Short mmCIF file of C-alpha atoms in Angstrom, two decimals:
data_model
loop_
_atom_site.label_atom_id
_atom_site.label_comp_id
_atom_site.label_asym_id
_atom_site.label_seq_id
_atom_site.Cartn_x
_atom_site.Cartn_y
_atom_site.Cartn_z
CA UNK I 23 -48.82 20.43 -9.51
CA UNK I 24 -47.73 18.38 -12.45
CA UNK I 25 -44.59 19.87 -12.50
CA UNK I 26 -43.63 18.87 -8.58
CA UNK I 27 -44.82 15.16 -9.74
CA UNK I 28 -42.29 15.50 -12.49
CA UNK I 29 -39.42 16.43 -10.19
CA UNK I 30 -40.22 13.93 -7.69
CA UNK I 31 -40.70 11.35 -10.14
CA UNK I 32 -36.90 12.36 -11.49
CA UNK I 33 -35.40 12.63 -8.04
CA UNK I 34 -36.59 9.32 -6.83
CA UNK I 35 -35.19 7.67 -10.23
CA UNK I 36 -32.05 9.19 -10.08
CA UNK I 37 -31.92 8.03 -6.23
CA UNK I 38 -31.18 4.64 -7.35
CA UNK I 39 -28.57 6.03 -9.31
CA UNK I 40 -27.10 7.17 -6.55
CA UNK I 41 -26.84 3.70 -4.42
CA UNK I 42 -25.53 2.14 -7.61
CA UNK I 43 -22.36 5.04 -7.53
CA UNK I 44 -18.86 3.26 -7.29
CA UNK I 45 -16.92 1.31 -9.15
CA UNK I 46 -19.83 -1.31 -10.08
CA UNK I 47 -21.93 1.24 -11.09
CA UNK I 48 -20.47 0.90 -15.11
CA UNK I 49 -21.43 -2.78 -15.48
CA UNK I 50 -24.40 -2.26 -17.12
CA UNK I 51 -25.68 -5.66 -16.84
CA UNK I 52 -26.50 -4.76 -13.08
CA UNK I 53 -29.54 -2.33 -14.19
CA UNK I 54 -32.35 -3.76 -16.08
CA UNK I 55 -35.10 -1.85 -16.82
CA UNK I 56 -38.69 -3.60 -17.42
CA UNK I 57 -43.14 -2.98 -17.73
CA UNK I 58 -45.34 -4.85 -15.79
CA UNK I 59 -49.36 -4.75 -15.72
CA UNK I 60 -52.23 -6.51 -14.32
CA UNK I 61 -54.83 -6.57 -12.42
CA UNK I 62 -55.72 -3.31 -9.10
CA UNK I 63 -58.57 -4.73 -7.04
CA UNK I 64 -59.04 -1.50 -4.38
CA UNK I 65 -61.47 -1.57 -1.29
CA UNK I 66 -62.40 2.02 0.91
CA UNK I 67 -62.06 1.59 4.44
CA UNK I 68 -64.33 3.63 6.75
CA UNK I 69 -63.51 3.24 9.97
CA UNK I 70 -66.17 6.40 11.35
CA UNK I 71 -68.99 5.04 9.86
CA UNK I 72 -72.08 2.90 11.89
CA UNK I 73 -71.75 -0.90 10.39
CA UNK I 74 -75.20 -0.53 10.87
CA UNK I 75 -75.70 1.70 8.24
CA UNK I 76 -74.48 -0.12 5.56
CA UNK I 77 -73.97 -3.65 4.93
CA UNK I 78 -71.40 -4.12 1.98
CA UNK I 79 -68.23 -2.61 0.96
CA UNK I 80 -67.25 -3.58 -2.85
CA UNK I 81 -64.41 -4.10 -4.39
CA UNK I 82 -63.54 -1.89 -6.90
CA UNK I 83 -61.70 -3.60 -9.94
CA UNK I 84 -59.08 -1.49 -12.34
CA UNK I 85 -55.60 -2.33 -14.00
CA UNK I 86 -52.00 -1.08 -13.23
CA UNK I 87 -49.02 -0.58 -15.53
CA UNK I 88 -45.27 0.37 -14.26
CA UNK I 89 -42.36 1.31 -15.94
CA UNK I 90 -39.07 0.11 -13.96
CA UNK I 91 -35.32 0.52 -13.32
CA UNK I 92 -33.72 -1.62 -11.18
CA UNK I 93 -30.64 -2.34 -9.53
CA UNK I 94 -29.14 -5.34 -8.34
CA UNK I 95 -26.29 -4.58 -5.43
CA UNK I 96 -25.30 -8.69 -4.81
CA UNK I 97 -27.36 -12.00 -5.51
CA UNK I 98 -29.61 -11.16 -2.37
CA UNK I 99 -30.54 -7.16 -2.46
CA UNK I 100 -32.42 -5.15 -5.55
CA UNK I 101 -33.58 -1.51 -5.60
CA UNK I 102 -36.26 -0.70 -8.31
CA UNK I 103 -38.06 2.46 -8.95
CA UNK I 104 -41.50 2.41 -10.62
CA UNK I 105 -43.41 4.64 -12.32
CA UNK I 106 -46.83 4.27 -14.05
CA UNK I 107 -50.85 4.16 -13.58
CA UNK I 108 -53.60 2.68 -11.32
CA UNK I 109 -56.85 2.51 -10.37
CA UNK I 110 -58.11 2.79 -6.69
CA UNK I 111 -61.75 3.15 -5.36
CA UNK I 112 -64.58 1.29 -4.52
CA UNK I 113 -68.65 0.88 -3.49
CA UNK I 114 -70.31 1.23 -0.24
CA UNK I 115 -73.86 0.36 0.22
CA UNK I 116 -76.00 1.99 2.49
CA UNK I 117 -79.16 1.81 4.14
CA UNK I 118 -81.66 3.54 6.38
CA UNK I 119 -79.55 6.74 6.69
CA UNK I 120 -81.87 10.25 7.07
CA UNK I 121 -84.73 9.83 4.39
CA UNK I 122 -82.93 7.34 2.22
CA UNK I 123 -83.86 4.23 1.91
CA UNK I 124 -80.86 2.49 0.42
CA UNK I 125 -78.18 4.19 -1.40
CA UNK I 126 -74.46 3.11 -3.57
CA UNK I 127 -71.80 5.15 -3.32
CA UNK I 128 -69.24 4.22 -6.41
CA UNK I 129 -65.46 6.19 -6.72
CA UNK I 130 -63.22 5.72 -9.72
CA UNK I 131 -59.75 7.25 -9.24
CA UNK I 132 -56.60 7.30 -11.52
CA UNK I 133 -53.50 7.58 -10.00
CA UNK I 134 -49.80 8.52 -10.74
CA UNK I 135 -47.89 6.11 -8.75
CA UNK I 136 -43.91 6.30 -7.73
CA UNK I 137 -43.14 3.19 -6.17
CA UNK I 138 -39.63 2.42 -4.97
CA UNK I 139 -39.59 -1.64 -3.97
CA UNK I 140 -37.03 -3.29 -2.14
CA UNK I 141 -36.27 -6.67 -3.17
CA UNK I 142 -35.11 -9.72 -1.56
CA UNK I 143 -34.42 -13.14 -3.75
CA UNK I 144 -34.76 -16.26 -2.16
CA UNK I 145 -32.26 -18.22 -3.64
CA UNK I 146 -33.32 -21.86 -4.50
CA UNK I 147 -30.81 -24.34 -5.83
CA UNK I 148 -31.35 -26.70 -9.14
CA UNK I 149 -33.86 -24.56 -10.74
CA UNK I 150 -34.31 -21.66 -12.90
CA UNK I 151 -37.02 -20.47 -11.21
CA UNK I 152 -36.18 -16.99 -8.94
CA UNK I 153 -38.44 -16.40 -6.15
CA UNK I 154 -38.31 -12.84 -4.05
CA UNK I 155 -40.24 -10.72 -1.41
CA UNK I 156 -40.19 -6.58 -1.76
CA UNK I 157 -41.82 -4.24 0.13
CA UNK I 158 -42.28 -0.39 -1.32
CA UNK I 159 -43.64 2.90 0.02
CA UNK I 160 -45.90 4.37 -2.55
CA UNK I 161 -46.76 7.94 -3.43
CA UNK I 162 -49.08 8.96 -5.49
CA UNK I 163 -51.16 11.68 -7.09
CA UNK I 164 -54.78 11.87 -8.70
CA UNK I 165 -54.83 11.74 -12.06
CA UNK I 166 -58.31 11.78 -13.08
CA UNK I 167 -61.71 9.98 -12.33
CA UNK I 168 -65.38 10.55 -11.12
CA UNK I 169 -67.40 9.87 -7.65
CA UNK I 170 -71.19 9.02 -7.90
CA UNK I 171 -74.02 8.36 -5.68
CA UNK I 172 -77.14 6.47 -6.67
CA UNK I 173 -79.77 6.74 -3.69
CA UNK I 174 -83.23 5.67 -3.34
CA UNK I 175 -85.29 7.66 -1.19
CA UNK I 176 -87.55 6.37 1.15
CA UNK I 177 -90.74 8.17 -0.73
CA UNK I 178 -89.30 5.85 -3.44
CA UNK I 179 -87.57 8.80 -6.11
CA UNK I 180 -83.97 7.82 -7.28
CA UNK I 181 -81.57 10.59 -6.71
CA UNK I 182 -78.33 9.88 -8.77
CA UNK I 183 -75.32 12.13 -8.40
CA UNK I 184 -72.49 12.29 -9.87
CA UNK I 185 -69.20 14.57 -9.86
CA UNK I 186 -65.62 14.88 -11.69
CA UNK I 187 -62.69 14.37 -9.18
CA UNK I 188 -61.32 17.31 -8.22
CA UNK I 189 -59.62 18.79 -4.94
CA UNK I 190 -62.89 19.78 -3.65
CA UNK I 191 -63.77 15.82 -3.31
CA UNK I 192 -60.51 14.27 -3.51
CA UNK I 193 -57.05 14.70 -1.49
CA UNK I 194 -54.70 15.19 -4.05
CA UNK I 195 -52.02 13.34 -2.79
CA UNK I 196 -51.76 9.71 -1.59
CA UNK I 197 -49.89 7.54 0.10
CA UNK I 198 -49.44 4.04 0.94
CA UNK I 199 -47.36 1.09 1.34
CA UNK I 200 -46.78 -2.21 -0.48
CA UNK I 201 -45.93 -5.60 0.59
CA UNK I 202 -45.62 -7.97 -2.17
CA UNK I 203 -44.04 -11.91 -3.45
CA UNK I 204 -43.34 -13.10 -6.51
CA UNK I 205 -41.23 -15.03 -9.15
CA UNK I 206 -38.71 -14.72 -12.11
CA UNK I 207 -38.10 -17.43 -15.10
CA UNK I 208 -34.85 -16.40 -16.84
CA UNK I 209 -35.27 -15.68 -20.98
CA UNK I 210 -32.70 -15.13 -23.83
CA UNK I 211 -33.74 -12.14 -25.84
CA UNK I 212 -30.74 -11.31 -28.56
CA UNK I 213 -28.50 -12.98 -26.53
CA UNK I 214 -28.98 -11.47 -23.57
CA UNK I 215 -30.50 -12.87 -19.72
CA UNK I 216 -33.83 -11.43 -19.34
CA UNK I 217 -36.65 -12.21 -17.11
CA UNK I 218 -40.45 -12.37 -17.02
CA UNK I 219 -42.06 -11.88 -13.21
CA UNK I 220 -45.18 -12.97 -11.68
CA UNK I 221 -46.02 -10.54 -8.77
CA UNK I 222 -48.74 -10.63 -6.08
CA UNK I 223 -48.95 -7.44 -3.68
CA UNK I 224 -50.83 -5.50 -1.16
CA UNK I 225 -51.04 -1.92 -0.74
CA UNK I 226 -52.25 -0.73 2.77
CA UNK I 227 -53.07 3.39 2.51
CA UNK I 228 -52.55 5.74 5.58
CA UNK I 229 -54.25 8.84 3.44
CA UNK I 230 -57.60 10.01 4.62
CA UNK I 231 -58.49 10.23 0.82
CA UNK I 232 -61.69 13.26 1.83
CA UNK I 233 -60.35 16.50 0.28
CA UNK I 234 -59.33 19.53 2.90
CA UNK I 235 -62.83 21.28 2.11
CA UNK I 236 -64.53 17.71 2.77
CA UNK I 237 -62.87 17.56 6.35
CA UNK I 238 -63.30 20.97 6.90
CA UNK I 239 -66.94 20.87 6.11
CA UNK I 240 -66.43 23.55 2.80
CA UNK I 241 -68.05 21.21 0.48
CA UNK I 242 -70.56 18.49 0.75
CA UNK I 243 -69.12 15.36 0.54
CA UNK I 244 -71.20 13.22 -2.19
CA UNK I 245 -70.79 9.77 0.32
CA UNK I 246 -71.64 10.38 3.56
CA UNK I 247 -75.65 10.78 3.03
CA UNK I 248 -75.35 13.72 5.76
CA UNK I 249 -73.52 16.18 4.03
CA UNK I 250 -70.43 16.10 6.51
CA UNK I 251 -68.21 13.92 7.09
CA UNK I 252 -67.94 10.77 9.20
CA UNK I 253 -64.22 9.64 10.36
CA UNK I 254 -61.90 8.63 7.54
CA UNK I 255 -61.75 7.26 3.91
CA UNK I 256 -59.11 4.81 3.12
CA UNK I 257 -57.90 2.59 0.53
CA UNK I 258 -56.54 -1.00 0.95
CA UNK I 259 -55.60 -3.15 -2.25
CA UNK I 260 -54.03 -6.39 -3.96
CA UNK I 261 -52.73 -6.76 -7.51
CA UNK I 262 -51.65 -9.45 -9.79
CA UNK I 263 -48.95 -8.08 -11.98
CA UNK I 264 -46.82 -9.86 -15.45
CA UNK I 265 -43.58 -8.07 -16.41
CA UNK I 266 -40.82 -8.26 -18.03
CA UNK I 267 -37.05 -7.12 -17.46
CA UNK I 268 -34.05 -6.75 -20.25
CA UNK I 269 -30.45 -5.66 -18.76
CA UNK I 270 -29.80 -2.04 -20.18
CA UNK I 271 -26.93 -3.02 -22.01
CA UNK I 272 -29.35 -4.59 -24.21
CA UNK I 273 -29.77 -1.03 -26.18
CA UNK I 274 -26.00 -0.48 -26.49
CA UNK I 275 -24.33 -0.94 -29.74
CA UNK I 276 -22.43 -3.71 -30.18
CA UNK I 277 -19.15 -3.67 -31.04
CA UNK I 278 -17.81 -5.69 -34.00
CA UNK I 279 -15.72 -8.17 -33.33
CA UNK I 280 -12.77 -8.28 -34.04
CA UNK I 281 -11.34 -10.14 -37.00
CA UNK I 282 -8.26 -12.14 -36.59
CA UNK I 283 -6.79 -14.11 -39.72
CA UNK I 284 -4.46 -17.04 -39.07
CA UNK I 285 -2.20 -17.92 -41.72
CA UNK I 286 -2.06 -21.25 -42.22
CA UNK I 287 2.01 -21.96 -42.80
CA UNK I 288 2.95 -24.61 -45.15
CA UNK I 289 6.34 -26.14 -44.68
CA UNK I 290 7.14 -27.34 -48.01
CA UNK I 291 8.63 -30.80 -47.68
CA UNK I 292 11.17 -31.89 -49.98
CA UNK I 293 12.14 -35.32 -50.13
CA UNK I 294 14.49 -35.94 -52.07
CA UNK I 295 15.24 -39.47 -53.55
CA UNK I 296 18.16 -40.72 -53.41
CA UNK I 297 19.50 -42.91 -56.75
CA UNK I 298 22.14 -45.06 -55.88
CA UNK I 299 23.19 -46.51 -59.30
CA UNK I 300 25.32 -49.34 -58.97
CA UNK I 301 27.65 -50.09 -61.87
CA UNK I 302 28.41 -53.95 -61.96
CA UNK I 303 31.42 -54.86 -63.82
CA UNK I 304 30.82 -56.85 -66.44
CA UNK I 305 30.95 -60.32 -67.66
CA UNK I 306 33.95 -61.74 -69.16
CA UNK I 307 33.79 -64.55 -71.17
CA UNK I 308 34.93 -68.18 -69.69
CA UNK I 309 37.37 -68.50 -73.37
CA UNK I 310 38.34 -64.88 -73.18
CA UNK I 311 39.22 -65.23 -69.42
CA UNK I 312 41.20 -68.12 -69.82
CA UNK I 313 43.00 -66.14 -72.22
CA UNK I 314 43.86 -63.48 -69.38
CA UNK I 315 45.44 -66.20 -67.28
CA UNK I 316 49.10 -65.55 -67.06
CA UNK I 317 50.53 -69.07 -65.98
CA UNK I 318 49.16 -71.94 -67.59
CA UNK I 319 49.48 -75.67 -66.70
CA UNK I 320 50.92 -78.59 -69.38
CA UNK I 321 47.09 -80.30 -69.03
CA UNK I 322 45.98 -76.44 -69.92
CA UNK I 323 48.10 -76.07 -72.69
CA UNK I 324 47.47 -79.32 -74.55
CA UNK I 325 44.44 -78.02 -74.58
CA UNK I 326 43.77 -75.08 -76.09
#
């Protein structure tokens, strides 16, 4: 059994691989991959049984945590597959049924889930804030968990039972759909886009969750104060979900950049300054230049 979950779980991962083939299927910034958990509230629905004989059906509260890889095709359309944990089950209480007086009938269940939700953002201008609707068929497969019965009689004796889940009181395979809303805030985590989500969903299941003995009236079904049962068991459920999503390319080595030197070129400027020496000729004497004069007049002569 665990083995056929395994290969299922693989084959619906790798299906998204698959819609993501071509040539923008190596831009790794497309997948993200991402955890989310909350809160499973899970009611049983029994549709065969009197209303008469009981009067409340409780909620039965658990958690839920996914692991995810999703695709984004455009700015519109995602594909995501899911894998992870939750709780389903429930109380009925009873009354006036055979000898007993009043009874609560209490199922805990752990599931494997594979959920594969298709997105669709709504895209809002001027704000960071990334609204989308997704709906998601779910399959899933008992993990683990324990049915009880606490009845009073009407001589007044408690009669508690309680059993192990098992395929004698439990189908082990489920399945269900999800219809869901929510919202992503973009974050920068070492430089990279990633989101956190707010999600708000509800499952509707189609399994009659009695085992094959139960139905077939091989084993005594511990709720349905007869021994046999009446019409269906079914789950319905909400859940408030946190996650967060980091592109894969997150995990990939970066490469170093590349160093580039610029050399800085220095013209060396020469000026050179230019000197001009000017060589004035020099004085001469008034008595020595008259003594250059070649022709002199009488007034001249007379005297010297």
């Amino acid at each position: 059994m665990r083995v056929r979950v395994l290969l299922l779980a693989l084959f619906l991962f790798f299906t998204v691989d698959s819609y993501a083939s071509g040539p923008d299927s190596l831009a790794l910034s497309r997948w993200k991959v991402g955890l989310s958990a909350g809160y499973h509230g899970n009611m049983m629905r029994f549709p065969g049984l009197s209303k008469d004989n009981y009067y409340r059906r409780g909620i039965g509260s658990s958690g839920v945590a996914l692991l995810s890889a999703e695709y984004r095709f455009n700015k519109i359309i995602s594909l995501r597959s899911e894998f992870g944990f939750a709780g389903r089950g429930g109380s009925l209480h009873y009354r006036n049924v055979s000898d007993v007086s009043s009874g609560v009938y209490t199922m805990k269940a752990t599931y494997f889930d594979i959920r594969v939700p298709v997105i669709f953002d709504i895209p809002i201008p001027n704000t960071k804030f990334a609204p989308y609707v997704y709906v998601a068929p779910v399959v899933s497969f008992v993990a683990g968990g324990w049915i009880k019965a606490d009845e009073t009689m009407i001589s007044g004796e408690v009669r508690p039972t309680m059993l192990s889940l098992s395929n004698g009181n439990i189908a082990a395979a489920y399945f269900a759909a999800e219809v869901g809303a929510g919202v992503r805030y973009p974050v920068r985590i070492a430089g990279h886009e990633c989101h956190v989500s707010f999600e708000v969903g509800y499952e509707y299941g189609f399994t009659n969750t009695y085992s094959k003995k139960e139905r077939e009236n091989a084993s005594v079904s511990v709720n349905t104060m007869q021994g046999a049962t009446v019409g269906p068991r079914k789950n319905s459920g909400f859940e408030l979900k946190l996650g967060i999503q980091v592109p894969l390319n997150i995990f990939c080595k970066r490469s170093k950049p590349q160093e580039v030197v610029v050399e800085k070129v220095v013209e060396k400027v020469v000026v050179e300054k230019v000197v001009e020496t000017v060589v004035e000729s020099p004085q001469v004497p008034d008595d020595v230049a008259s003594r250059t004069k070649p022709c002199y007049t009488l007034q001249e002569i007379q005297t010297m």
